[in-house]
Amino acid sequence: MGLEIAWTAIPTILVLIMFWYGWQGYKEMVNVPEDAMPVNVTAQMWKWSFEYEGGKKSDSLFVPVNTPVKLILHSNDVNHSFFIPAFRLKKDVFPNRERIAWFIAERTGEYDIACTEYCGLNHSYMYSKIIVMENQEFKDWMYGMSEEDLKLLKEMTQ
Ligand SMILES: [Cu+2]
């Protein structure tokens, strides 16, 4: 009798402990901070593109350091998978369905973005970069003038 209780109770407690740790991690993963900066991520054969609040677009993902970033991921064609190995962040991306992921980049620098779902001929070339910048640097990039704007301004003032 004592033995049966022991071999039932001890594994149950172990499983509950493992579940608790898993649940904490899961909650953190799905609860996006409300002040997170949203970025629309579009996957298509065979490139990633990013669109920020206000409509600015880029082929690399530019983010400020120590700031929560919310990714809204969708695909224009087939299934892809968004992967930043350095951040241990990975999310499958589907057509006709929106998926959410978030992160806080804690160090400035450049890191790889890859597609980890086989998506056709050039799947293995479907790379991009995430560039983590100081806050001021990011603001300059985000709200500053693009090279095209500067060229236009130069032409107008000549
Ligand atoms: Cu892909």
CSV table of C-alpha atoms in Angstrom, one decimal, residues 13-154:
chain,number,residue,atom,x,y,z
A,13,ILE,CA,4.7,15.8,-7.9
A,14,LEU,CA,7.7,15.7,-10.4
A,15,VAL,CA,5.3,16.1,-13.4
A,16,LEU,CA,3.6,19.0,-11.7
A,17,ILE,CA,6.9,20.7,-11.0
A,18,MET,CA,7.9,20.4,-14.6
A,19,PHE,CA,4.5,21.6,-15.8
A,20,TRP,CA,4.8,24.7,-13.5
A,21,TYR,CA,8.2,25.7,-15.1
A,22,GLY,CA,6.9,25.0,-18.6
A,23,TRP,CA,3.7,27.1,-17.9
A,24,GLN,CA,5.8,30.1,-16.6
A,25,GLY,CA,7.8,30.0,-19.8
A,26,TYR,CA,4.7,29.7,-21.9
A,27,LYS,CA,3.0,32.6,-20.2
A,28,GLU,CA,6.0,34.8,-20.8
A,29,MET,CA,6.1,33.8,-24.4
A,30,VAL,CA,2.4,34.6,-25.2
A,31,ASN,CA,1.9,37.7,-23.0
A,32,VAL,CA,3.2,40.5,-25.2
A,33,PRO,CA,3.9,43.7,-23.2
A,34,GLU,CA,1.4,46.4,-24.1
A,35,ASP,CA,4.1,49.0,-24.9
A,36,ALA,CA,5.8,46.7,-27.4
A,37,MET,CA,6.8,48.3,-30.7
A,38,PRO,CA,4.8,46.5,-33.5
A,39,VAL,CA,6.5,45.4,-36.7
A,40,ASN,CA,4.7,43.6,-39.5
A,41,VAL,CA,6.7,40.8,-40.9
A,42,THR,CA,6.0,39.4,-44.3
A,43,ALA,CA,7.4,36.2,-45.6
A,44,GLN,CA,7.4,35.3,-49.2
A,45,MET,CA,9.5,33.1,-51.5
A,46,TRP,CA,12.3,33.9,-50.7
A,47,LYS,CA,12.7,37.0,-48.6
A,48,TRP,CA,11.6,38.6,-45.4
A,49,SER,CA,10.2,42.2,-45.4
A,50,PHE,CA,9.4,44.4,-42.4
A,51,GLU,CA,7.0,47.3,-42.0
A,52,TYR,CA,7.0,49.6,-39.1
A,53,GLU,CA,4.4,51.9,-37.5
A,54,GLY,CA,3.9,54.8,-39.9
A,55,GLY,CA,4.6,52.7,-43.0
A,56,LYS,CA,8.4,52.6,-43.2
A,57,LYS,CA,9.6,49.4,-44.8
A,58,SER,CA,12.9,47.5,-44.8
A,59,ASP,CA,14.5,44.2,-45.8
A,60,SER,CA,16.4,43.9,-42.6
A,61,LEU,CA,14.8,44.2,-39.2
A,62,PHE,CA,15.9,47.3,-37.4
A,63,VAL,CA,15.0,47.5,-33.7
A,64,PRO,CA,16.0,49.6,-30.6
A,65,VAL,CA,17.9,47.9,-27.8
A,66,ASN,CA,16.2,47.0,-24.5
A,67,THR,CA,12.7,47.6,-26.0
A,68,PRO,CA,10.0,45.1,-26.4
A,69,VAL,CA,9.3,44.4,-30.0
A,70,LYS,CA,6.1,42.7,-31.2
A,71,LEU,CA,6.2,40.8,-34.5
A,72,ILE,CA,3.0,40.3,-36.4
A,73,LEU,CA,3.9,37.6,-38.9
A,74,HIS,CA,2.2,36.5,-42.1
A,75,SER,CA,3.1,34.9,-45.4
A,76,ASN,CA,2.2,35.9,-48.9
A,77,ASP,CA,2.5,32.4,-50.3
A,78,VAL,CA,3.6,29.1,-48.6
A,79,ASN,CA,4.5,28.1,-45.1
A,80,HIS,CA,7.8,29.7,-43.7
A,81,SER,CA,9.3,29.8,-40.3
A,82,PHE,CA,10.9,32.9,-38.8
A,83,PHE,CA,14.0,32.1,-36.8
A,84,ILE,CA,16.5,34.3,-34.9
A,85,PRO,CA,19.0,31.8,-33.6
A,86,ALA,CA,20.8,34.3,-31.3
A,87,PHE,CA,17.5,35.1,-29.6
A,88,ARG,CA,16.2,31.5,-29.4
A,89,LEU,CA,13.1,32.8,-31.2
A,90,LYS,CA,11.3,30.8,-33.8
A,91,LYS,CA,7.7,31.0,-35.1
A,92,ASP,CA,6.1,29.3,-38.0
A,93,VAL,CA,4.5,31.6,-40.5
A,94,PHE,CA,1.4,30.8,-42.6
A,95,PRO,CA,-0.6,32.3,-45.3
A,96,ASN,CA,-4.1,33.5,-44.3
A,97,ARG,CA,-3.2,33.5,-40.6
A,98,GLU,CA,-1.6,36.0,-38.3
A,99,ARG,CA,1.0,34.9,-35.8
A,100,ILE,CA,2.5,36.9,-32.9
A,101,ALA,CA,6.0,36.7,-31.4
A,102,TRP,CA,7.9,39.2,-29.2
A,103,PHE,CA,11.4,39.8,-27.8
A,104,ILE,CA,13.6,42.3,-26.1
A,105,ALA,CA,17.1,42.6,-27.6
A,106,GLU,CA,19.5,43.2,-24.8
A,107,ARG,CA,22.6,44.0,-26.8
A,108,THR,CA,23.3,46.1,-29.9
A,109,GLY,CA,24.7,44.4,-33.0
A,110,GLU,CA,23.7,42.4,-36.0
A,111,TYR,CA,22.2,38.9,-35.9
A,112,ASP,CA,21.0,36.4,-38.4
A,113,ILE,CA,17.4,35.8,-39.4
A,114,ALA,CA,16.7,32.5,-41.2
A,115,CYS,CA,13.7,30.6,-42.6
A,116,THR,CA,13.5,27.2,-41.0
A,117,GLU,CA,10.6,25.7,-43.0
A,118,TYR,CA,11.5,24.3,-46.4
A,119,CYS,CA,9.7,26.7,-48.7
A,120,GLY,CA,11.0,25.8,-52.2
A,121,LEU,CA,14.0,26.3,-54.5
A,122,ASN,CA,15.8,29.2,-52.7
A,123,HIS,CA,14.7,28.3,-49.2
A,124,SER,CA,18.4,28.1,-48.1
A,125,TYR,CA,19.0,31.6,-49.3
A,126,MET,CA,16.1,33.1,-47.3
A,127,TYR,CA,18.3,35.0,-44.9
A,128,SER,CA,17.9,38.4,-43.4
A,129,LYS,CA,19.5,40.4,-40.6
A,130,ILE,CA,18.3,42.0,-37.4
A,131,ILE,CA,20.1,45.1,-36.5
A,132,VAL,CA,19.8,46.2,-32.9
A,133,MET,CA,20.6,49.9,-32.4
A,134,GLU,CA,20.9,52.4,-29.5
A,135,ASN,CA,17.6,54.2,-29.0
A,136,GLN,CA,18.7,57.5,-30.5
A,137,GLU,CA,20.3,55.7,-33.5
A,138,PHE,CA,17.1,53.9,-34.1
A,139,LYS,CA,15.0,57.1,-33.9
A,140,ASP,CA,17.3,58.7,-36.4
A,141,TRP,CA,16.9,55.8,-38.7
A,142,MET,CA,13.1,55.6,-38.2
A,143,TYR,CA,12.2,59.3,-38.4
A,144,GLY,CA,15.2,60.6,-40.3
A,145,MET,CA,15.4,61.1,-44.0
A,146,SER,CA,16.1,58.3,-46.3
A,147,GLU,CA,18.7,58.6,-49.0
A,148,GLU,CA,15.9,59.0,-51.5
A,149,ASP,CA,14.4,61.8,-49.5
A,150,LEU,CA,17.8,63.6,-49.3
A,151,LYS,CA,18.3,63.2,-53.1
A,152,LEU,CA,14.9,64.6,-53.7
A,153,LEU,CA,15.5,67.5,-51.4
A,154,LYS,CA,18.8,68.3,-53.1
